[in-house]
Coordinates of C-alpha atoms in Angstrom, one line a residue:
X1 CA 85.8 75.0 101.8
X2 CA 83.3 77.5 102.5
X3 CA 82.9 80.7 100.8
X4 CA 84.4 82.8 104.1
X5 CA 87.3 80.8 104.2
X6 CA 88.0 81.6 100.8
X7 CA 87.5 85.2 101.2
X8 CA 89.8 85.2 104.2
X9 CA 92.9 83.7 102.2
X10 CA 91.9 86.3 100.2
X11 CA 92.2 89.2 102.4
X12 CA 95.5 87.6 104.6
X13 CA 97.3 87.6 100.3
X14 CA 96.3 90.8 99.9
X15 CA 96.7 92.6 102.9
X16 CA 100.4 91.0 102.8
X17 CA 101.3 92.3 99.3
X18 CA 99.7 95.6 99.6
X19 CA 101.4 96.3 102.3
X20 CA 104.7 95.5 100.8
X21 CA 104.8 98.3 99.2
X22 CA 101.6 100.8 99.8
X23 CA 103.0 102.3 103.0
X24 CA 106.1 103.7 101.4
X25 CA 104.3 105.4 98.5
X26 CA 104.4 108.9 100.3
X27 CA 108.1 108.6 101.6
X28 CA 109.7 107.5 98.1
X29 CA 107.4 110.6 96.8
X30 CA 109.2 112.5 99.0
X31 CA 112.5 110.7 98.7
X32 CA 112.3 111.6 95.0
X33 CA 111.8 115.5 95.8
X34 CA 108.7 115.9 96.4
X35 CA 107.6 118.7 99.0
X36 CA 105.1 118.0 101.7
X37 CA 102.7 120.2 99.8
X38 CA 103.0 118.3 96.2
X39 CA 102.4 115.3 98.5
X40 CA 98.7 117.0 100.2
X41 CA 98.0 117.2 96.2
X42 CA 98.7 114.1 95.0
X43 CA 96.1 113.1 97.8
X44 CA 93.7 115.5 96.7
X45 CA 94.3 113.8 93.0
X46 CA 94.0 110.5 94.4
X47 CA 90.6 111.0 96.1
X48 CA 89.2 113.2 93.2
X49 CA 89.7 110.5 90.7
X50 CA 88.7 107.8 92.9
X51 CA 85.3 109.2 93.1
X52 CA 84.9 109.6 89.7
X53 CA 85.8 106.7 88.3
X54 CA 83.3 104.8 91.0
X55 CA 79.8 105.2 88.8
X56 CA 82.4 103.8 86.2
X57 CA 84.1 100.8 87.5
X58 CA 80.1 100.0 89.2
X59 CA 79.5 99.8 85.9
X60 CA 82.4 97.6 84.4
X61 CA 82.3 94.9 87.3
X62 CA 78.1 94.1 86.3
X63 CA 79.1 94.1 83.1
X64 CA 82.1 91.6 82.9
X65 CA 82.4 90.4 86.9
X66 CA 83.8 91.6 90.2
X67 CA 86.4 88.5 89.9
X68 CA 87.6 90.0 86.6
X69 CA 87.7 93.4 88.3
X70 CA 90.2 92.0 90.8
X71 CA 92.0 90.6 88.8
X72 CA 92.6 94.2 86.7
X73 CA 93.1 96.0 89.8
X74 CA 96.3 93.7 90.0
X75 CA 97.4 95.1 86.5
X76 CA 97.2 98.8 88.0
X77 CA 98.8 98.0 91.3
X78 CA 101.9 97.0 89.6
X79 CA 101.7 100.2 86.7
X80 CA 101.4 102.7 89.8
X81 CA 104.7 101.5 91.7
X82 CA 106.4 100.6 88.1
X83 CA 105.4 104.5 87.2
X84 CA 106.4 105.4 90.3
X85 CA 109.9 104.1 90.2
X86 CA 110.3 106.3 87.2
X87 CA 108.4 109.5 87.9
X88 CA 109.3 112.6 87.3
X89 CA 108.8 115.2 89.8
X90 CA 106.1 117.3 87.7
X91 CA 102.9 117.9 88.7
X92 CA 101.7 116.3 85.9
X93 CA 103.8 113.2 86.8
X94 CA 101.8 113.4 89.8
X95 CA 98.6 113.6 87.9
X96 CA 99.0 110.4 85.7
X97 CA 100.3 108.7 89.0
X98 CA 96.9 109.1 91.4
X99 CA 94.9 108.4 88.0
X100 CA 97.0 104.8 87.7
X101 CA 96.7 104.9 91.3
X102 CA 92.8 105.6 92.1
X103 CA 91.7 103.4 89.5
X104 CA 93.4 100.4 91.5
X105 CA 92.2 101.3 94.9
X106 CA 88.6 101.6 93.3
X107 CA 89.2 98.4 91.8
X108 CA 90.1 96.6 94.8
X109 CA 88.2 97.9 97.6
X110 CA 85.0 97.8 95.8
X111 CA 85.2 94.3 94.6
X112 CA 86.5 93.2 98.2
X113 CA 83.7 95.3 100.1
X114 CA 80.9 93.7 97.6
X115 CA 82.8 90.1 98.2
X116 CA 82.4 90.7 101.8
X117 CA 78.9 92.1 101.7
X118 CA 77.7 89.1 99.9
X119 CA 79.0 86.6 102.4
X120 CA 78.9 88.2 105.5
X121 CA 75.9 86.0 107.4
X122 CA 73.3 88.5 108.8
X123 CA 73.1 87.4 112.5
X124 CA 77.0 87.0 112.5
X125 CA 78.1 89.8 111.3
X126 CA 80.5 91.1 114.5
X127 CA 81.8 87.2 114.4
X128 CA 82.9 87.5 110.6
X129 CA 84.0 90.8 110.7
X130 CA 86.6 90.0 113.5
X131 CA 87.8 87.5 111.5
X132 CA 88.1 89.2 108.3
X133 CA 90.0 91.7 110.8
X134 CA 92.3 89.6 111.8
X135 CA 93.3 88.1 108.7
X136 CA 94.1 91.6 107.5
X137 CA 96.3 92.1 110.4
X138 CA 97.8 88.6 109.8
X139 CA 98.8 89.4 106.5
X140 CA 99.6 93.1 107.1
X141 CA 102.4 92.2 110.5
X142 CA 105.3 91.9 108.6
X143 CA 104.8 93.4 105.0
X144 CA 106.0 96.7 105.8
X145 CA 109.4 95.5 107.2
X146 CA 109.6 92.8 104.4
X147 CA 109.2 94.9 102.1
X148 CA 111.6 97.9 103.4
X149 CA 114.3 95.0 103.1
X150 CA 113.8 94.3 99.7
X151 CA 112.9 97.9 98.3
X152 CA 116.3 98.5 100.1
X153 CA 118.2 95.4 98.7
X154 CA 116.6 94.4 95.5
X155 CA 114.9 97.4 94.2
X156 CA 112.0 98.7 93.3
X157 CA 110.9 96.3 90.2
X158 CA 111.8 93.3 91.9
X159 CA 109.3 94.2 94.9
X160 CA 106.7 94.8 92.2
X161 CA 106.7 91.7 90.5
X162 CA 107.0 89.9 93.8
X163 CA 103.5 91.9 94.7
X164 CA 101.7 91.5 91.4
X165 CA 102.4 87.4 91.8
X166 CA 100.8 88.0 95.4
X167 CA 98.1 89.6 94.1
X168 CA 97.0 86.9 91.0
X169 CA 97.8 84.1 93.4
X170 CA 95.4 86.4 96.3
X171 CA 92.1 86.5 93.6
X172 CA 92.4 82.8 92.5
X173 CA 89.9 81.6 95.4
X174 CA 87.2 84.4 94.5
X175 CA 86.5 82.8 92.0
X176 CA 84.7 79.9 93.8
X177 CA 82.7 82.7 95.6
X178 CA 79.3 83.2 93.6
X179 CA 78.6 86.4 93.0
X180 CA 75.4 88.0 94.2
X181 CA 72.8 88.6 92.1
X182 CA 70.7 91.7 92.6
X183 CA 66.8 90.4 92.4
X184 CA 65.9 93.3 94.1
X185 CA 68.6 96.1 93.4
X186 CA 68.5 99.4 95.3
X187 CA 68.4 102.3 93.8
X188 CA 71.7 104.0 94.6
X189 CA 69.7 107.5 95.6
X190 CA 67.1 105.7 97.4
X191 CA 70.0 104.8 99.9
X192 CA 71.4 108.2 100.0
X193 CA 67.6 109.7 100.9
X194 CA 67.1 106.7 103.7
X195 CA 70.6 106.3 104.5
X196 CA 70.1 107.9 108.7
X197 CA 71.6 111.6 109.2
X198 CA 74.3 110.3 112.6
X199 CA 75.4 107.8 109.9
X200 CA 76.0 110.5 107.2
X201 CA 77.8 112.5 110.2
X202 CA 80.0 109.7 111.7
X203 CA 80.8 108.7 108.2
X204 CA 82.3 112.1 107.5
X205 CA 84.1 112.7 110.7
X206 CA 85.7 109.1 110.6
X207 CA 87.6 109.9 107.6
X208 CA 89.9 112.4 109.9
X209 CA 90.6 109.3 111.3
X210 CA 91.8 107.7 108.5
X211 CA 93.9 110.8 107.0
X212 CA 95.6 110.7 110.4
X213 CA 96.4 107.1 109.6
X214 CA 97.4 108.2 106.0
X215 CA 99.9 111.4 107.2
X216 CA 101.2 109.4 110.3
X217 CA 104.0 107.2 108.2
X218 CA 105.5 110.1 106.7
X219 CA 105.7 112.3 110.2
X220 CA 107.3 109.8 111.9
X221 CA 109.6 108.9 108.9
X222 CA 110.5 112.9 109.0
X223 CA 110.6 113.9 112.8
X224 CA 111.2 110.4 114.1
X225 CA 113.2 108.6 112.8
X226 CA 114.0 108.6 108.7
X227 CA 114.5 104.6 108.1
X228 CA 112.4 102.5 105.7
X229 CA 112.7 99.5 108.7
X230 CA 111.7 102.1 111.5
X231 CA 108.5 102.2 109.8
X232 CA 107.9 98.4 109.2
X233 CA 108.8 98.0 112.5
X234 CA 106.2 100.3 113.6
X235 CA 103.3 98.0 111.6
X236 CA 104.8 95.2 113.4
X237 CA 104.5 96.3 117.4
X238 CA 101.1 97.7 116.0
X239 CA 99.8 94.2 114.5
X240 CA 100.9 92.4 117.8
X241 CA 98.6 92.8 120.7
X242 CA 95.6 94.0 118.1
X243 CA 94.7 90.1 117.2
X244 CA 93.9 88.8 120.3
X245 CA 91.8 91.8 121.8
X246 CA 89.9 92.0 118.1
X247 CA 88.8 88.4 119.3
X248 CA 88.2 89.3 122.7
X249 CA 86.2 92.5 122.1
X250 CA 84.0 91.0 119.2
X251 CA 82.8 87.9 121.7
X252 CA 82.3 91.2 124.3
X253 CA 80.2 93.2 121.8
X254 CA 78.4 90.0 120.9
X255 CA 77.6 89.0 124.5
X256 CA 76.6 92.6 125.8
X257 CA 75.1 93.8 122.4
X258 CA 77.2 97.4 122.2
X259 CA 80.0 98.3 120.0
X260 CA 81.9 99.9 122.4
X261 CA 82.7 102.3 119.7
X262 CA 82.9 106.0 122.1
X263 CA 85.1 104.2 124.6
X264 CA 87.6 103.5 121.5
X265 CA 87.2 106.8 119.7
X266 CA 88.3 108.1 123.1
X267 CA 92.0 106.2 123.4
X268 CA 92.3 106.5 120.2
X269 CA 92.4 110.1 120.4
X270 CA 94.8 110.1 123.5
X271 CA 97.2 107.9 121.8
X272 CA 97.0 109.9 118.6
X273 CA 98.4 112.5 121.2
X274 CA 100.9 111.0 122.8
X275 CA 102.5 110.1 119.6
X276 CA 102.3 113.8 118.8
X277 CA 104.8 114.9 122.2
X278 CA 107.1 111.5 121.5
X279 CA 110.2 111.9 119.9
X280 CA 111.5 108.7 121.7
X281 CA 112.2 106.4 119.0
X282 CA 111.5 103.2 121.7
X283 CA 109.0 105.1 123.9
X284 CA 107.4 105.6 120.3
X285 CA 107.1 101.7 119.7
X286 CA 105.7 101.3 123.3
X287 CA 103.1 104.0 121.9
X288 CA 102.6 102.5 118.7
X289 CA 101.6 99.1 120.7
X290 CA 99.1 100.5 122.1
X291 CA 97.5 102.1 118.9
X292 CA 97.6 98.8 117.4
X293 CA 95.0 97.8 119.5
X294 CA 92.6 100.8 120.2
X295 CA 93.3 101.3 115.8
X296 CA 92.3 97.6 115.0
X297 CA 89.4 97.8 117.6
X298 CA 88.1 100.9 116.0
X299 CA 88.5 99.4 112.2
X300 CA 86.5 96.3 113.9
X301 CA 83.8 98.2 115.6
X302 CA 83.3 101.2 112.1
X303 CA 83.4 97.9 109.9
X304 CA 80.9 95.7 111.6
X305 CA 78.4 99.2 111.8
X306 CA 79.3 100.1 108.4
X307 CA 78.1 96.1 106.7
X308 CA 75.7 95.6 109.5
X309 CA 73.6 98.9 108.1
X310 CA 74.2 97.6 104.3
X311 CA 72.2 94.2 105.2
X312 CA 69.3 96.9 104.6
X313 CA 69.7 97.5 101.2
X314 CA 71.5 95.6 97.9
X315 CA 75.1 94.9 98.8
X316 CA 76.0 96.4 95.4
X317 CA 74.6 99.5 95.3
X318 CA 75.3 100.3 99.4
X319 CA 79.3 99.8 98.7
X320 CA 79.4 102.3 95.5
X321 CA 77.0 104.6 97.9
X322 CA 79.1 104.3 100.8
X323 CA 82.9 105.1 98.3
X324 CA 81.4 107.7 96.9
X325 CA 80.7 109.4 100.7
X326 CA 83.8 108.5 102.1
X327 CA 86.3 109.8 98.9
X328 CA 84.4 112.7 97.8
X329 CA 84.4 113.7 101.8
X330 CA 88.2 112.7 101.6
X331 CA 88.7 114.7 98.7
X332 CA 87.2 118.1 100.2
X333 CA 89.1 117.6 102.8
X334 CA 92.6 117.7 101.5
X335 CA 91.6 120.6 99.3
X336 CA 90.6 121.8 102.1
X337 CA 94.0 121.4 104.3
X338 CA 96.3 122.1 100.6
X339 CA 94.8 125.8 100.3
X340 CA 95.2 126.2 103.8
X341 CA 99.2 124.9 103.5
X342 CA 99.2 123.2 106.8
X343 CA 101.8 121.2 108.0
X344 CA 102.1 117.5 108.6
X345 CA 101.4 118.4 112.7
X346 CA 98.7 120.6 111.8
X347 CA 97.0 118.2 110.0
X348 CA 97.3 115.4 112.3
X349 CA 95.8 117.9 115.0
X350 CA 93.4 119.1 113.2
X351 CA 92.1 115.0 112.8
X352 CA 92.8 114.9 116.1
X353 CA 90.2 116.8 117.0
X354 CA 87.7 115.9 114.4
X355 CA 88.1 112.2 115.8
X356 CA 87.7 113.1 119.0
X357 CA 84.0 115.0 118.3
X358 CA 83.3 111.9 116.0
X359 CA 83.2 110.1 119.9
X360 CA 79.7 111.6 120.6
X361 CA 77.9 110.0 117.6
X362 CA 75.8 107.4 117.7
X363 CA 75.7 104.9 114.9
X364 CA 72.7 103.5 113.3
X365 CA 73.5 99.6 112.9
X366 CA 70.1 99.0 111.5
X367 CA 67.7 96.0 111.8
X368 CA 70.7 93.5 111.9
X369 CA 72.9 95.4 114.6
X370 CA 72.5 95.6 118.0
X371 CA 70.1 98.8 118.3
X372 CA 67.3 96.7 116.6
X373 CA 64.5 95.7 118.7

């Protein structure tokens, strides 16, 4: 079995168990009593710690292994929805929770990012991408709706040990995958003084997008309609049509050598819209469909740019370079929107927006994306 293959059952485990359970973390917060503002904090917590425990788990995963690192991360993803079932609604219940919490998505996303790094082939890196898209997807279709049933019927512990089971089982092939070794390791500020300036901006200005994707859940569970299965519903319609066109679109990029990434941004933007002026609950889905696949095109198109830059440098050292931009961004951000006290529609306009400008940005794909000569 090849090394992709195993990273793919990988991310199709994963993806599935994550999803189980990560959606609803914002909804039982509020569920619990929680106001909309304690919930903007606990994000401003969440990022804040994520970006400073990155120099630190770096750190931990050369010392021990990235395999090993996974494998923790699975011991934290059950202790932040085991402490959540149990929280108190304090803010320094909140605190201990994002510092449970960001130490797992650190955890995770940077041993998955360096995994993927390592064996992502140079002059295929739109093919593997797709893949490693759709497998996501794959795993992510019905995990939300799953796992509303059984938060709903079983509880809360039950769905945690069902997703820390998932998650062991989910590593178990990384550890066939041999990690890279860094011969010649990049200097982590060497990348931030080379890394190009419309990279720097896009990267900023995407991460509107992905607060959008982070606030949207809990605006539709509060003005749309307030059901646990609504929303895994929702991830189902929007997984549908998103597999077949990521296919579609990567053999398109490949052929014509553009990422088609403006055109996205663009409806993205308009459906991000539309979903604002719905209150439809079945005119939403039909919406939601159609986010799916302009969402999963963009994640395609911003992931492929994102890796196919990295090939420049040491796959190590670019993924801690490129967390640290993206959650120390995120971070400012949602101080940002908590002193200003805006509400969940504010905040999704104001990304809106943001995404929208992101659209006139052209992305630097370096020597192994389609801009090199």
């Amino acid at each position: 079995m090849s090394n992709l293959k195993r990273f793919n059952i990988f991310v199709i485990i994963t993806s599935f168990a994550k999803l189980l359970v990560e959606l609803f973390i914002p909804l039982i917060l509020y569920d619990k009593g929680f106001s909309i503002r304690e919930i903007i904090l606990f994000h401003v917590l969440k990022y804040f710690f994520c970006t400073l425990f990155i120099p630190i788990i770096y750190k931990i995963g050369n010392l021990l292994s990235y395999t090993k690192l996974m494998i923790t991360s699975s011991i934290f993803f059950s202790a932040t929805y085991i402490y959540l079932n149990f929280i108190n609604i304090n803010i320094t219940s909140l605190i201990i929770l994002s510092i449970i919490y960001s130490i797992y998505l650190m955890m995770y996303w940077i041993g998955r990012h360096t995994y993927a790094l390592s064996i992502i082939e140079d002059k295929k890196v739109t093919d593997n991408v797709s893949l490693y898209s759709i497998f996501t997807i794959l795993g992510g279709i019905p995990a939300a709706y799953l796992g509303a049933k059984i938060l709903t019927n079983f509880g809360f512990i039950t769905l945690t040990i069902i997703v820390l089971i998932l998650m062991i089982i989910s590593i178990m092939p990384l550890i066939k995958i041999k990690e890279e070794t860094n011969k010649n390791k990049t200097k982590i500020k060497e990348i931030v003084k080379t890394f190009p300036i419309q990279n720097y901006a896009f990267n900023i200005l995407e991460q509107f997008r992905y607060i959008a994707n982070l606030i949207f859940p809990i605006y539709v569970y509060l003005y749309i309609k307030k059901e646990f299965d609504y929303i895994g519903i929702i991830n189902i319609i929007s997984g549908i049509g998103s597999i077949i066109y990521i296919y579609y679109l990567s053999k398109k990029m490949d052929k014509n050598k553009k990422d088609y990434l403006k055109l996205s941004i663009i409806f993205l933007g308009i459906i991000y819209i539309l979903k604002l002026t719905i209150i439809n609950t079945k005119l939403f889905l039909i919406i939601t469909f159609f986010e799916g696949i302009f969402k999963s095109a963009l994640d395609v198109i911003t992931q492929r740019n994102t890796y196919a830059y990295g090939k420049n440098y040491s796959t190590k050292e670019y993924v801690i370079f490129i967390e640290i931009l993206n959650n120390l961004t995120r971070t400012i951000i949602f101080i940002i929107l908590y002193i200003l006290k805006a509400s969940l529609k504010r905040i999704l306009i104001i990304s809106i927006i943001f995404l929208l400008i992101t659209s006139i940005i052209k992305y630097d794909d370096g020597k192994y994306g389609y801009n090199a000569k």
